[in-house]
CSV table of C-alpha atoms and ligand atoms in Angstrom, one decimal:
chain,number,residue,atom,x,y,z
A,1,MET,CA,0.0,0.0,0.0
A,2,MET,CA,1.2,3.4,-0.9
A,3,ARG,CA,0.6,6.5,1.2
A,4,PRO,CA,-2.2,8.5,-0.6
A,5,ARG,CA,-1.2,11.9,-2.1
A,6,PRO,CA,-3.0,14.9,-0.8
A,7,ALA,CA,-5.8,16.4,-2.9
A,8,LEU,CA,-4.7,20.0,-3.2
A,9,HIS,CA,-1.1,20.0,-2.1
A,10,PHE,CA,1.5,18.6,-4.5
A,11,ALA,CA,3.4,15.6,-3.3
A,12,THR,CA,5.5,13.1,-5.1
A,13,ALA,CA,4.0,9.6,-5.6
A,14,ARG,CA,7.0,8.0,-4.0
A,15,GLY,CA,10.3,8.8,-2.5
A,16,TRP,CA,11.8,11.9,-1.0
A,17,MET,CA,11.1,15.5,-2.0
A,18,ASN,CA,12.2,18.9,-0.8
A,19,ASP,CA,12.5,22.4,-2.3
A,20,PRO,CA,10.4,23.7,-5.2
A,21,ASN,CA,12.8,24.7,-8.0
A,22,GLY,CA,12.6,26.4,-11.4
A,23,LEU,CA,9.0,27.6,-11.2
A,24,ILE,CA,7.9,28.9,-14.6
A,25,GLN,CA,4.7,29.4,-16.5
A,26,THR,CA,4.8,28.6,-20.2
A,27,GLY,CA,2.2,27.3,-22.7
A,28,GLY,CA,-0.6,27.9,-20.2
A,29,ARG,CA,0.9,25.6,-17.6
A,30,VAL,CA,2.9,26.2,-14.5
A,31,HIS,CA,5.9,23.9,-14.3
A,32,MET,CA,7.2,23.0,-10.9
A,33,PHE,CA,10.5,21.2,-10.5
A,34,TYR,CA,11.6,20.0,-7.1
A,35,GLN,CA,14.4,18.3,-5.2
A,36,HIS,CA,13.7,14.6,-5.4
A,37,ASN,CA,15.1,11.3,-4.6
A,38,PRO,CA,12.8,8.9,-6.4
A,39,ASP,CA,14.4,5.7,-5.1
A,40,GLY,CA,14.8,6.6,-1.4
A,41,LEU,CA,13.2,8.3,1.5
A,42,MET,CA,16.0,10.6,2.5
A,43,LEU,CA,17.9,13.5,1.0
A,44,GLU,CA,20.4,11.6,-1.1
A,45,ASN,CA,21.0,11.2,-4.9
A,46,ILE,CA,19.1,14.4,-5.5
A,47,ALA,CA,17.5,14.8,-8.9
A,48,TRP,CA,15.0,17.4,-10.2
A,49,GLY,CA,11.5,16.0,-10.2
A,50,HIS,CA,9.0,17.7,-12.6
A,51,ALA,CA,5.3,18.2,-12.6
A,52,SER,CA,3.0,20.8,-14.3
A,53,SER,CA,-0.4,22.2,-13.7
A,54,ALA,CA,-3.0,24.5,-15.4
A,55,ASP,CA,-4.8,25.3,-12.1
A,56,LEU,CA,-2.0,25.2,-9.5
A,57,TRP,CA,-3.7,22.3,-7.6
A,58,THR,CA,-4.0,19.4,-10.1
A,59,TRP,CA,-0.6,18.2,-11.1
A,60,GLN,CA,0.6,16.0,-13.9
A,61,ASP,CA,3.8,14.1,-13.3
A,62,HIS,CA,6.6,14.2,-15.8
A,63,PRO,CA,9.9,12.3,-16.1
A,64,LEU,CA,12.9,13.5,-14.0
A,65,ALA,CA,14.3,16.7,-15.6
A,66,LEU,CA,17.8,16.5,-14.3
A,67,THR,CA,19.6,13.6,-12.7
A,68,PRO,CA,23.2,13.5,-11.4
A,69,GLU,CA,25.5,12.9,-14.3
A,70,PRO,CA,28.3,10.4,-13.7
A,71,GLY,CA,31.6,12.2,-14.0
A,72,GLY,CA,29.9,15.6,-14.3
A,73,PRO,CA,30.0,18.6,-12.0
A,74,ASP,CA,26.6,17.5,-10.6
A,75,ARG,CA,27.6,13.8,-10.2
A,76,ASP,CA,26.6,13.8,-6.5
A,77,GLY,CA,23.4,15.8,-6.8
A,78,CYS,CA,21.4,18.5,-8.7
A,79,PHE,CA,20.6,20.9,-5.9
A,80,SER,CA,18.2,23.8,-5.9
A,81,GLY,CA,17.9,26.5,-8.5
A,82,CYS,CA,15.7,28.7,-10.6
A,83,ALA,CA,14.4,29.1,-14.2
A,84,VAL,CA,14.7,32.1,-16.5
A,85,VAL,CA,13.8,32.6,-20.1
A,86,ALA,CA,16.7,33.7,-22.4
A,87,ASP,CA,16.3,34.1,-26.1
A,88,GLY,CA,12.8,32.7,-25.8
A,89,ARG,CA,14.1,29.5,-24.3
A,90,PRO,CA,13.7,28.4,-20.6
A,91,HIS,CA,17.0,27.8,-18.8
A,92,LEU,CA,17.8,26.4,-15.4
A,93,LEU,CA,20.4,27.6,-13.1
A,94,TYR,CA,21.0,25.0,-10.4
A,95,THR,CA,23.7,23.8,-7.9
A,96,GLY,CA,25.8,21.0,-9.1
A,97,VAL,CA,27.2,18.9,-6.3
A,98,ASN,CA,30.6,17.2,-6.8
A,99,GLY,CA,32.1,15.9,-3.6
A,100,GLU,CA,32.8,18.9,-1.4
A,101,HIS,CA,32.0,21.3,-4.3
A,102,GLN,CA,28.7,23.0,-4.8
A,103,LEU,CA,28.8,25.1,-7.9
A,104,PRO,CA,26.4,26.9,-10.3
A,105,CYS,CA,25.4,24.9,-13.4
A,106,LEU,CA,23.2,25.8,-16.4
A,107,ALA,CA,20.8,23.7,-18.5
A,108,GLN,CA,18.6,24.7,-21.5
A,109,ALA,CA,15.2,23.3,-22.4
A,110,ALA,CA,15.4,20.9,-25.4
A,111,ASP,CA,11.6,20.9,-26.1
A,112,GLU,CA,8.6,23.1,-25.5
A,113,ASP,CA,7.1,20.9,-22.8
A,114,LEU,CA,10.3,21.2,-20.7
A,115,ILE,CA,10.7,17.5,-20.6
A,116,ARG,CA,14.3,17.2,-21.8
A,117,TRP,CA,17.1,19.5,-20.8
A,118,THR,CA,20.6,20.0,-22.2
A,119,ARG,CA,23.4,20.8,-19.9
A,120,ASP,CA,25.8,23.5,-20.8
A,121,PRO,CA,29.2,22.1,-21.8
A,122,GLY,CA,30.9,24.9,-19.8
A,123,ASN,CA,29.4,23.7,-16.4
A,124,PRO,CA,30.0,24.7,-13.8
A,125,VAL,CA,29.4,28.2,-15.0
A,126,ILE,CA,31.1,29.7,-11.9
A,127,ALA,CA,34.3,27.8,-11.2
A,128,SER,CA,34.6,28.5,-7.5
A,129,PRO,CA,33.0,30.5,-4.7
A,130,PRO,CA,34.1,34.2,-4.6
A,131,PRO,CA,37.8,34.3,-3.8
A,132,GLY,CA,38.7,36.5,-0.9
A,133,GLU,CA,35.5,35.8,1.1
A,134,GLU,CA,35.4,33.5,4.1
A,135,ILE,CA,32.6,31.3,2.7
A,136,ARG,CA,30.6,29.0,4.9
A,137,ALA,CA,28.1,27.8,2.2
A,138,PHE,CA,27.5,28.7,-1.4
A,139,ARG,CA,24.4,27.3,-3.2
A,140,ASP,CA,21.0,27.9,-4.6
A,141,HIS,CA,20.1,30.6,-7.1
A,142,SER,CA,17.7,33.4,-8.0
A,143,ALA,CA,18.2,35.2,-11.3
A,144,TRP,CA,16.7,38.2,-13.2
A,145,ARG,CA,17.3,40.4,-16.1
A,146,ASP,CA,17.9,44.1,-15.9
A,147,GLY,CA,18.3,45.8,-19.3
A,148,SER,CA,20.8,43.7,-21.3
A,149,ALA,CA,22.4,42.2,-18.2
A,150,TRP,CA,21.6,39.1,-16.2
A,151,TYR,CA,22.0,39.0,-12.5
A,152,GLN,CA,22.0,36.1,-10.1
A,153,VAL,CA,22.4,35.8,-6.4
A,154,VAL,CA,23.8,32.6,-4.9
A,155,GLY,CA,22.8,31.9,-1.3
A,156,GLY,CA,25.0,30.8,1.5
A,157,GLY,CA,26.9,32.2,4.4
A,158,LEU,CA,30.1,34.0,5.5
A,159,ARG,CA,32.0,32.9,8.5
A,160,ASP,CA,32.1,36.3,10.1
A,161,ARG,CA,28.8,37.8,8.8
A,162,GLY,CA,26.4,34.9,8.8
A,163,GLY,CA,23.8,34.2,6.1
A,164,ALA,CA,24.6,35.9,2.9
A,165,MET,CA,23.8,36.3,-0.8
A,166,PHE,CA,26.5,36.7,-3.4
A,167,LEU,CA,25.7,38.8,-6.5
A,168,TYR,CA,26.9,37.9,-10.0
A,169,ARG,CA,26.4,39.6,-13.4
A,170,SER,CA,26.5,38.2,-16.9
A,171,ALA,CA,25.7,39.0,-20.5
A,172,ASP,CA,24.8,35.5,-21.5
A,173,LEU,CA,24.1,33.3,-18.4
A,174,ARG,CA,27.4,31.4,-19.2
A,175,HIS,CA,30.1,33.9,-18.1
A,176,TRP,CA,29.6,35.4,-14.7
A,177,GLN,CA,31.4,38.2,-12.9
A,178,TYR,CA,31.4,38.5,-9.2
A,179,ALA,CA,29.8,41.8,-8.1
A,180,GLY,CA,30.1,41.4,-4.3
A,181,VAL,CA,28.0,40.5,-1.3
A,182,PHE,CA,24.4,41.4,-2.1
A,183,ALA,CA,23.4,41.2,1.6
A,184,ALA,CA,24.7,39.6,4.7
A,185,ALA,CA,22.8,38.9,8.0
A,186,ALA,CA,25.2,40.6,10.4
A,187,ASP,CA,25.4,43.8,8.4
A,188,HIS,CA,21.8,44.4,9.2
A,189,GLY,CA,21.3,42.6,12.5
A,190,LEU,CA,19.3,39.9,10.8
A,191,PRO,CA,19.2,36.2,11.8
A,192,GLY,CA,20.8,33.2,10.2
A,193,ALA,CA,24.2,31.5,9.9
A,194,ILE,CA,23.3,30.4,6.4
A,195,TRP,CA,20.7,31.8,4.0
A,196,GLU,CA,19.6,29.1,1.6
A,197,CYS,CA,17.3,29.3,-1.4
A,198,PRO,CA,17.3,33.0,-2.2
A,199,ASP,CA,14.3,34.4,-4.0
A,200,VAL,CA,14.6,38.0,-5.2
A,201,PHE,CA,11.6,39.8,-6.9
A,202,VAL,CA,9.9,43.1,-7.1
A,203,LEU,CA,6.4,44.0,-5.9
A,204,GLY,CA,5.3,47.5,-7.0
A,205,ASP,CA,8.5,49.5,-6.4
A,206,THR,CA,9.7,47.4,-3.5
A,207,THR,CA,12.5,44.8,-3.7
A,208,VAL,CA,11.6,41.6,-1.8
A,209,VAL,CA,14.3,39.1,-0.9
A,210,VAL,CA,13.3,35.8,0.7
A,211,ALA,CA,15.9,33.7,2.4
A,212,SER,CA,15.6,30.3,4.1
A,213,VAL,CA,17.3,30.7,7.4
A,214,TRP,CA,19.5,28.0,9.1
A,215,ASP,CA,20.1,29.1,12.6
A,216,GLY,CA,19.5,26.3,15.2
A,217,GLN,CA,16.1,24.5,14.9
A,218,PRO,CA,13.7,24.6,13.2
A,219,PRO,CA,14.7,26.4,10.0
A,220,TYR,CA,12.3,28.9,8.5
A,221,ALA,CA,11.7,31.2,5.6
A,222,MET,CA,12.3,35.0,6.2
A,223,TRP,CA,11.2,37.8,4.0
A,224,MET,CA,13.0,41.1,3.7
A,225,THR,CA,11.9,44.3,1.9
A,226,GLY,CA,14.1,47.2,1.0
A,227,ARG,CA,15.8,48.7,-1.9
A,228,VAL,CA,18.8,47.9,-4.1
A,229,GLY,CA,21.5,50.6,-4.3
A,230,GLY,CA,24.9,50.2,-5.9
A,231,GLN,CA,24.4,46.4,-6.3
A,232,ARG,CA,23.7,46.0,-2.6
A,233,PHE,CA,20.4,45.1,-1.1
A,234,VAL,CA,19.5,47.3,1.9
A,235,PRO,CA,16.7,45.6,4.0
A,236,LYS,CA,14.3,47.9,5.8
A,237,ALA,CA,11.9,45.4,7.2
A,238,HIS,CA,11.8,41.6,7.7
A,239,GLY,CA,9.6,38.9,9.1
A,240,ARG,CA,8.7,35.2,8.9
A,241,CYS,CA,6.9,34.0,5.8
A,242,ASP,CA,5.0,31.4,7.8
A,243,ASP,CA,4.3,30.8,11.5
A,244,GLY,CA,4.3,27.0,11.3
A,245,HIS,CA,7.4,24.8,11.7
A,246,ARG,CA,7.2,23.2,8.2
A,247,TYR,CA,7.3,25.8,5.5
A,248,TYR,CA,10.8,26.2,4.1
A,249,ALA,CA,12.7,27.0,0.9
A,250,PRO,CA,9.8,28.8,-0.8
A,251,GLN,CA,10.2,30.0,-4.4
A,252,SER,CA,7.9,32.2,-6.4
A,253,LEU,CA,7.0,32.9,-10.0
A,254,ARG,CA,5.4,35.8,-11.8
A,255,MET,CA,2.2,34.6,-13.4
A,256,ALA,CA,1.1,35.8,-16.9
A,257,ASP,CA,-1.6,38.0,-15.2
A,258,GLY,CA,1.1,39.7,-13.0
A,259,ARG,CA,0.4,37.9,-9.7
A,260,ARG,CA,3.4,36.6,-7.7
A,261,VAL,CA,2.7,33.0,-6.5
A,262,ALA,CA,4.9,31.1,-4.1
A,263,PHE,CA,5.2,27.4,-3.1
A,264,GLY,CA,7.2,26.3,-0.1
A,265,TRP,CA,8.4,22.8,0.9
A,266,LEU,CA,6.5,21.4,3.9
A,267,ARG,CA,9.4,19.6,5.7
A,268,GLU,CA,8.8,16.1,6.8
A,269,CYS,CA,11.3,13.3,7.7
A,270,LEU,CA,11.2,9.6,7.5
A,271,GLY,CA,11.5,9.2,11.3
A,272,GLU,CA,8.1,10.7,11.7
A,273,LEU,CA,6.5,8.1,9.5
A,274,THR,CA,5.3,4.5,10.1
A,275,GLY,CA,3.7,1.7,8.1
A,276,GLN,CA,2.4,2.5,4.7
A,277,ASP,CA,3.3,6.2,5.1
A,278,ARG,CA,7.0,5.2,4.6
A,279,THR,CA,6.5,5.4,0.9
A,280,ARG,CA,6.8,9.1,0.3
A,281,VAL,CA,8.2,12.0,2.4
A,282,GLY,CA,7.4,15.7,2.1
A,283,ALA,CA,4.9,17.9,0.3
A,284,MET,CA,4.5,21.4,-1.1
A,285,SER,CA,2.5,24.1,0.4
A,286,LEU,CA,-0.6,25.4,-1.4
A,287,PRO,CA,0.0,28.1,-4.0
A,288,ARG,CA,0.2,31.4,-2.1
A,289,GLU,CA,-0.3,34.8,-3.7
A,290,LEU,CA,2.2,37.3,-2.3
A,291,PHE,CA,1.4,40.9,-1.7
A,292,LEU,CA,2.6,43.8,0.4
A,293,ASP,CA,0.1,45.1,3.0
A,294,GLU,CA,-0.4,48.8,4.0
A,295,SER,CA,2.6,48.6,6.4
A,296,GLY,CA,4.8,47.2,3.6
A,297,SER,CA,5.1,43.7,5.1
A,298,LEU,CA,5.0,40.6,2.8
A,299,ARG,CA,1.8,38.7,3.2
A,300,SER,CA,0.2,35.7,1.5
A,301,ARG,CA,-3.3,34.5,0.7
A,302,PRO,CA,-4.4,31.2,-1.0
A,303,ALA,CA,-4.2,31.5,-4.8
A,304,ARG,CA,-7.6,32.2,-6.2
A,305,GLU,CA,-7.5,29.1,-8.4
A,306,LEU,CA,-8.2,27.1,-5.2
A,307,ASP,CA,-11.7,28.5,-5.1
A,308,ASP,CA,-12.4,26.3,-8.2
A,309,ALA,CA,-11.4,23.3,-6.2
A,310,ARG,CA,-14.6,23.5,-4.1
A,311,ARG,CA,-16.9,20.7,-4.8
A,312,LYS,CA,-19.6,20.3,-2.2
A,313,LEU,CA,-20.8,22.7,0.5
A,314,LEU,CA,-20.7,20.8,3.8
A,315,LEU,CA,-21.6,23.6,6.2
A,316,ASP,CA,-22.9,27.1,6.0
A,317,ARG,CA,-24.2,28.8,9.1
A,318,LEU,CA,-23.9,31.8,11.4
A,319,VAL,CA,-22.1,31.3,14.7
A,320,ARG,CA,-23.1,33.5,17.6
A,321,GLY,CA,-20.4,33.5,20.3
A,322,ARG,CA,-19.9,29.7,20.1
A,323,GLY,CA,-21.0,27.0,17.6
A,324,ILE,CA,-20.6,23.3,17.2
A,325,ALA,CA,-21.0,21.5,13.9
A,326,ASP,CA,-20.7,17.9,12.8
A,327,LEU,CA,-17.9,17.8,10.4
A,328,ALA,CA,-16.0,14.5,9.7
A,329,LEU,CA,-12.4,15.0,8.6
A,330,GLU,CA,-9.9,12.3,8.0
A,331,ALA,CA,-6.2,12.4,7.2
A,332,ARG,CA,-6.3,9.4,5.0
A,333,THR,CA,-8.8,10.3,2.4
A,334,ALA,CA,-8.4,11.6,-1.1
A,335,GLU,CA,-10.4,14.7,-0.3
A,336,ALA,CA,-9.5,18.0,1.2
A,337,THR,CA,-11.8,20.3,3.2
A,338,GLU,CA,-11.7,24.0,3.2
A,339,ILE,CA,-13.2,25.8,6.2
A,340,SER,CA,-13.9,29.5,6.3
A,341,LEU,CA,-14.8,31.7,9.3
A,342,ALA,CA,-15.7,35.2,8.3
A,343,PRO,CA,-16.4,37.6,11.3
A,344,VAL,CA,-19.4,39.9,10.8
A,345,GLY,CA,-18.7,43.5,11.8
A,346,ARG,CA,-15.7,44.6,13.7
A,347,ASP,CA,-16.3,43.3,17.2
A,348,VAL,CA,-14.6,39.9,16.8
A,349,THR,CA,-11.0,40.2,17.9
A,350,ALA,CA,-10.0,36.5,18.1
A,351,ALA,CA,-11.4,33.2,17.1
A,352,THR,CA,-10.7,29.6,18.0
A,353,LEU,CA,-11.5,26.7,15.7
A,354,ARG,CA,-11.2,23.3,17.2
A,355,LEU,CA,-11.1,20.1,15.3
A,356,ALA,CA,-12.4,17.7,17.9
A,357,ALA,CA,-11.1,14.1,17.7
A,358,PRO,CA,-12.9,11.2,19.4
A,359,ASP,CA,-9.6,10.2,21.0
A,360,GLY,CA,-9.2,13.7,22.5
A,361,ALA,CA,-6.2,14.7,20.4
A,362,ASP,CA,-7.9,17.9,19.3
A,363,VAL,CA,-6.4,20.4,17.0
A,364,GLN,CA,-6.9,24.0,18.1
A,365,ILE,CA,-6.4,26.9,15.7
A,366,ARG,CA,-6.4,30.3,17.4
A,367,VAL,CA,-6.3,33.4,15.3
A,368,ALA,CA,-6.2,37.1,16.1
A,369,ALA,CA,-5.0,40.1,14.2
A,370,GLY,CA,-1.6,39.2,15.7
A,371,GLY,CA,-1.2,35.8,14.1
A,372,VAL,CA,-2.1,32.1,14.0
A,373,GLU,CA,-1.4,29.6,16.7
A,374,ILE,CA,-2.0,25.9,16.2
A,375,LEU,CA,-1.9,23.3,19.0
A,376,GLU,CA,-2.3,19.5,18.6
A,377,ALA,CA,-3.2,17.7,21.8
A,378,GLY,CA,-1.9,20.7,23.6
A,379,ARG,CA,1.4,20.6,21.7
A,380,ARG,CA,2.4,23.8,19.9
A,381,LEU,CA,3.0,23.4,16.1
A,382,THR,CA,3.5,27.1,15.4
A,383,GLU,CA,5.9,29.9,16.4
A,384,ALA,CA,3.4,32.6,17.1
A,385,ILE,CA,1.8,33.0,20.5
A,386,ILE,CA,-1.4,34.9,20.3
A,387,PRO,CA,-1.2,37.9,22.5
A,388,PRO,CA,-4.3,39.0,24.4
A,389,PRO,CA,-6.4,41.1,22.0
A,390,GLU,CA,-5.1,44.4,23.3
A,391,PRO,CA,-5.6,46.8,21.5
A,392,ALA,CA,-8.8,45.1,20.2
A,393,GLU,CA,-8.0,44.8,16.5
A,394,PRO,CA,-10.8,43.2,14.5
A,395,ALA,CA,-9.9,39.7,13.4
A,396,GLY,CA,-10.1,39.0,9.6
A,397,GLN,CA,-11.4,36.1,7.6
A,398,VAL,CA,-9.8,32.8,8.5
A,399,ARG,CA,-9.3,30.2,5.8
A,400,VAL,CA,-8.3,26.7,6.8
A,401,TYR,CA,-7.3,23.8,4.4
A,402,TYR,CA,-7.1,20.3,5.8
A,403,ASP,CA,-5.7,18.0,3.3
A,404,GLY,CA,-4.2,14.6,4.0
A,405,GLY,CA,-3.1,15.6,7.5
A,406,ILE,CA,-1.6,19.0,6.3
A,407,LEU,CA,-3.3,21.9,7.9
A,408,GLU,CA,-2.7,25.3,6.2
A,409,VAL,CA,-4.2,28.3,7.8
A,410,PHE,CA,-4.5,31.9,6.4
A,411,SER,CA,-5.6,34.6,8.7
A,412,PRO,CA,-4.6,38.1,7.8
A,413,PRO,CA,-1.9,39.0,8.3
A,414,ALA,CA,-0.5,35.5,9.1
A,415,ALA,CA,-0.2,32.2,7.4
A,416,ALA,CA,0.8,28.9,9.0
A,417,ALA,CA,1.3,25.4,7.5
A,418,VAL,CA,1.6,22.4,9.9
A,419,ILE,CA,1.4,18.7,9.6
A,420,CYS,CA,-1.0,17.0,12.0
A,421,ARG,CA,-1.2,13.3,13.0
A,422,ARG,CA,-1.2,11.3,9.8
A,423,ASP,CA,-3.9,8.9,11.0
A,424,ALA,CA,-6.1,11.5,12.5
A,425,ARG,CA,-9.9,11.6,12.4
A,426,TYR,CA,-12.1,14.4,13.7
A,427,ASP,CA,-15.8,14.4,14.0
A,428,ARG,CA,-16.7,17.8,15.2
A,429,LEU,CA,-15.8,21.4,14.5
A,430,GLU,CA,-16.2,24.0,17.3
A,431,ALA,CA,-15.9,27.7,16.8
A,432,GLU,CA,-15.6,30.2,19.5
A,433,LEU,CA,-15.4,34.0,19.1
A,434,THR,CA,-13.8,36.6,21.4
A,435,VAL,CA,-15.1,40.1,21.2
A,436,ARG,CA,-14.0,43.6,22.2
A,437,PRO,CA,-14.6,44.4,25.8
A,438,GLY,CA,-18.2,45.5,26.3
A,439,ALA,CA,-19.4,44.1,22.9
A,440,ALA,CA,-22.3,41.7,22.5
A,441,ALA,CA,-21.7,38.1,21.4
A,442,GLY,CA,-19.6,38.1,18.2
A,443,ARG,CA,-21.0,36.8,15.0
A,444,ALA,CA,-19.2,35.0,12.1
A,445,SER,CA,-20.3,32.9,9.2
A,446,LEU,CA,-18.8,29.5,9.2
A,447,THR,CA,-18.6,27.6,5.9
A,448,ALA,CA,-17.0,24.3,4.8
A,449,TRP,CA,-16.5,22.7,1.4
A,450,SER,CA,-15.1,19.4,0.4
A,451,SER,CA,-12.5,20.2,-2.3
A,452,GLY,CA,-10.2,18.6,-4.8
A,453,ARG,CA,-11.0,16.4,-7.8
A,454,ALA,CA,-13.9,14.0,-7.5
A,455,PRO,CA,-12.5,10.5,-6.8
A,456,ALA,CA,-12.5,8.3,-9.9
A,457,GLY,CA,-15.8,6.5,-10.3
A,458,SER,CA,-17.9,8.9,-8.3
B,501,FRU,C1,17.3,23.6,1.2
B,501,FRU,C2,18.4,22.9,0.6
B,501,FRU,C3,19.2,23.7,-0.4
B,501,FRU,C4,19.8,22.7,-1.3
B,501,FRU,C5,18.8,21.6,-1.3
B,501,FRU,C6,19.3,20.2,-1.4
B,501,FRU,O1,16.3,22.8,1.7
B,501,FRU,O2,19.3,22.4,1.6
B,501,FRU,O3,20.1,24.6,0.2
B,501,FRU,O4,20.1,23.2,-2.6
B,501,FRU,O5,18.0,21.7,-0.1
B,501,FRU,O6,18.3,19.3,-1.6
């Protein structure tokens, strides 16, 4: 028996997976590559898996796009990287692993469906990490074009300045000149000994840089916003991309309609799995639309394509103060459930949703304007601790996706993805609303849908 794949979250059929790579939209489809070990359940022999989708939640599997090439600069692994289009043709910049060396490599699409890739004969396209810097790590790529020049940053770290990104410039993606440290943690009082998986993009006139932070446990994704001056990034604000302990190494793409959509890896490891679950490890987050809020912070909401995944309305009612509904949820089904709680008026300052399990291992989701906090059987699965609602900011709409044990919660301004018990069953949903001091019982509309493709034969 194989572990079922989730309904809305991408996961590989078998084997190990981690970071999303080379996200690109072409021919009406979004292509997602990902770090993949098809023959094992751990991060070893890493190749690039490949899937594509027209709606961001139904994925078609394709053959491996890149596999370690014996004798080549990626003989020990094809690590993370990005996609760019040059001369009308998609290219991949990725990290080739060869023993101790991790160096940038280039490949070019050999067909329109991005199935076959041709490696550049000049690989690695950067022969060594920047000389003269005390490098602690050097891998993963984000690239963009500015006028006639290509730029890429490589992630990593400096021994004395912590997490860092190294900037390079090129006219043709093949020959790169080092242009200095783009940003380093210690220069700005930012966290991280190593910054993996850089993702650099522009929203409006703000430069956004996302780094995946290695700094003790558990690792997490951090956004920074600021400006680029003289080939250096100057961060002004920063924060966590997600309050759960799973979301890591996100990468984003610009959709044809201008939206910026990100996917992150939801970290999982073999040691957490038993029985039939030991057939595949890891998943991607839902597609998240990125935007800057009024304060200039990076926020995310579920991509609107997910609304089309709703199939059957399971629940639709008004809650006053407190409400209980029969709602059966199971980790091991091919169906996902979306739950929405939309406060009416501005009196509701916090809300608690409880997925009640017959065995008592309830999941409690608590949201307020300050963040999302998720507990499972009393154990905290998120970073945020909801402060008492002072000052009494109104809570926004909460959207919860439960899909094969993955729980992903969006509550402005926060998002949190966690993984709950993989054999869980819940039979009741409880909602409880907290209001501003002196206000009457809060009201909210509570809705639930089953979502995902109809199972075959139904
Ligand atoms: C992040 C990461 C990257 C690396 C890849 C290897 O999760 O460690 O830095 O390229 O995974 O699979």
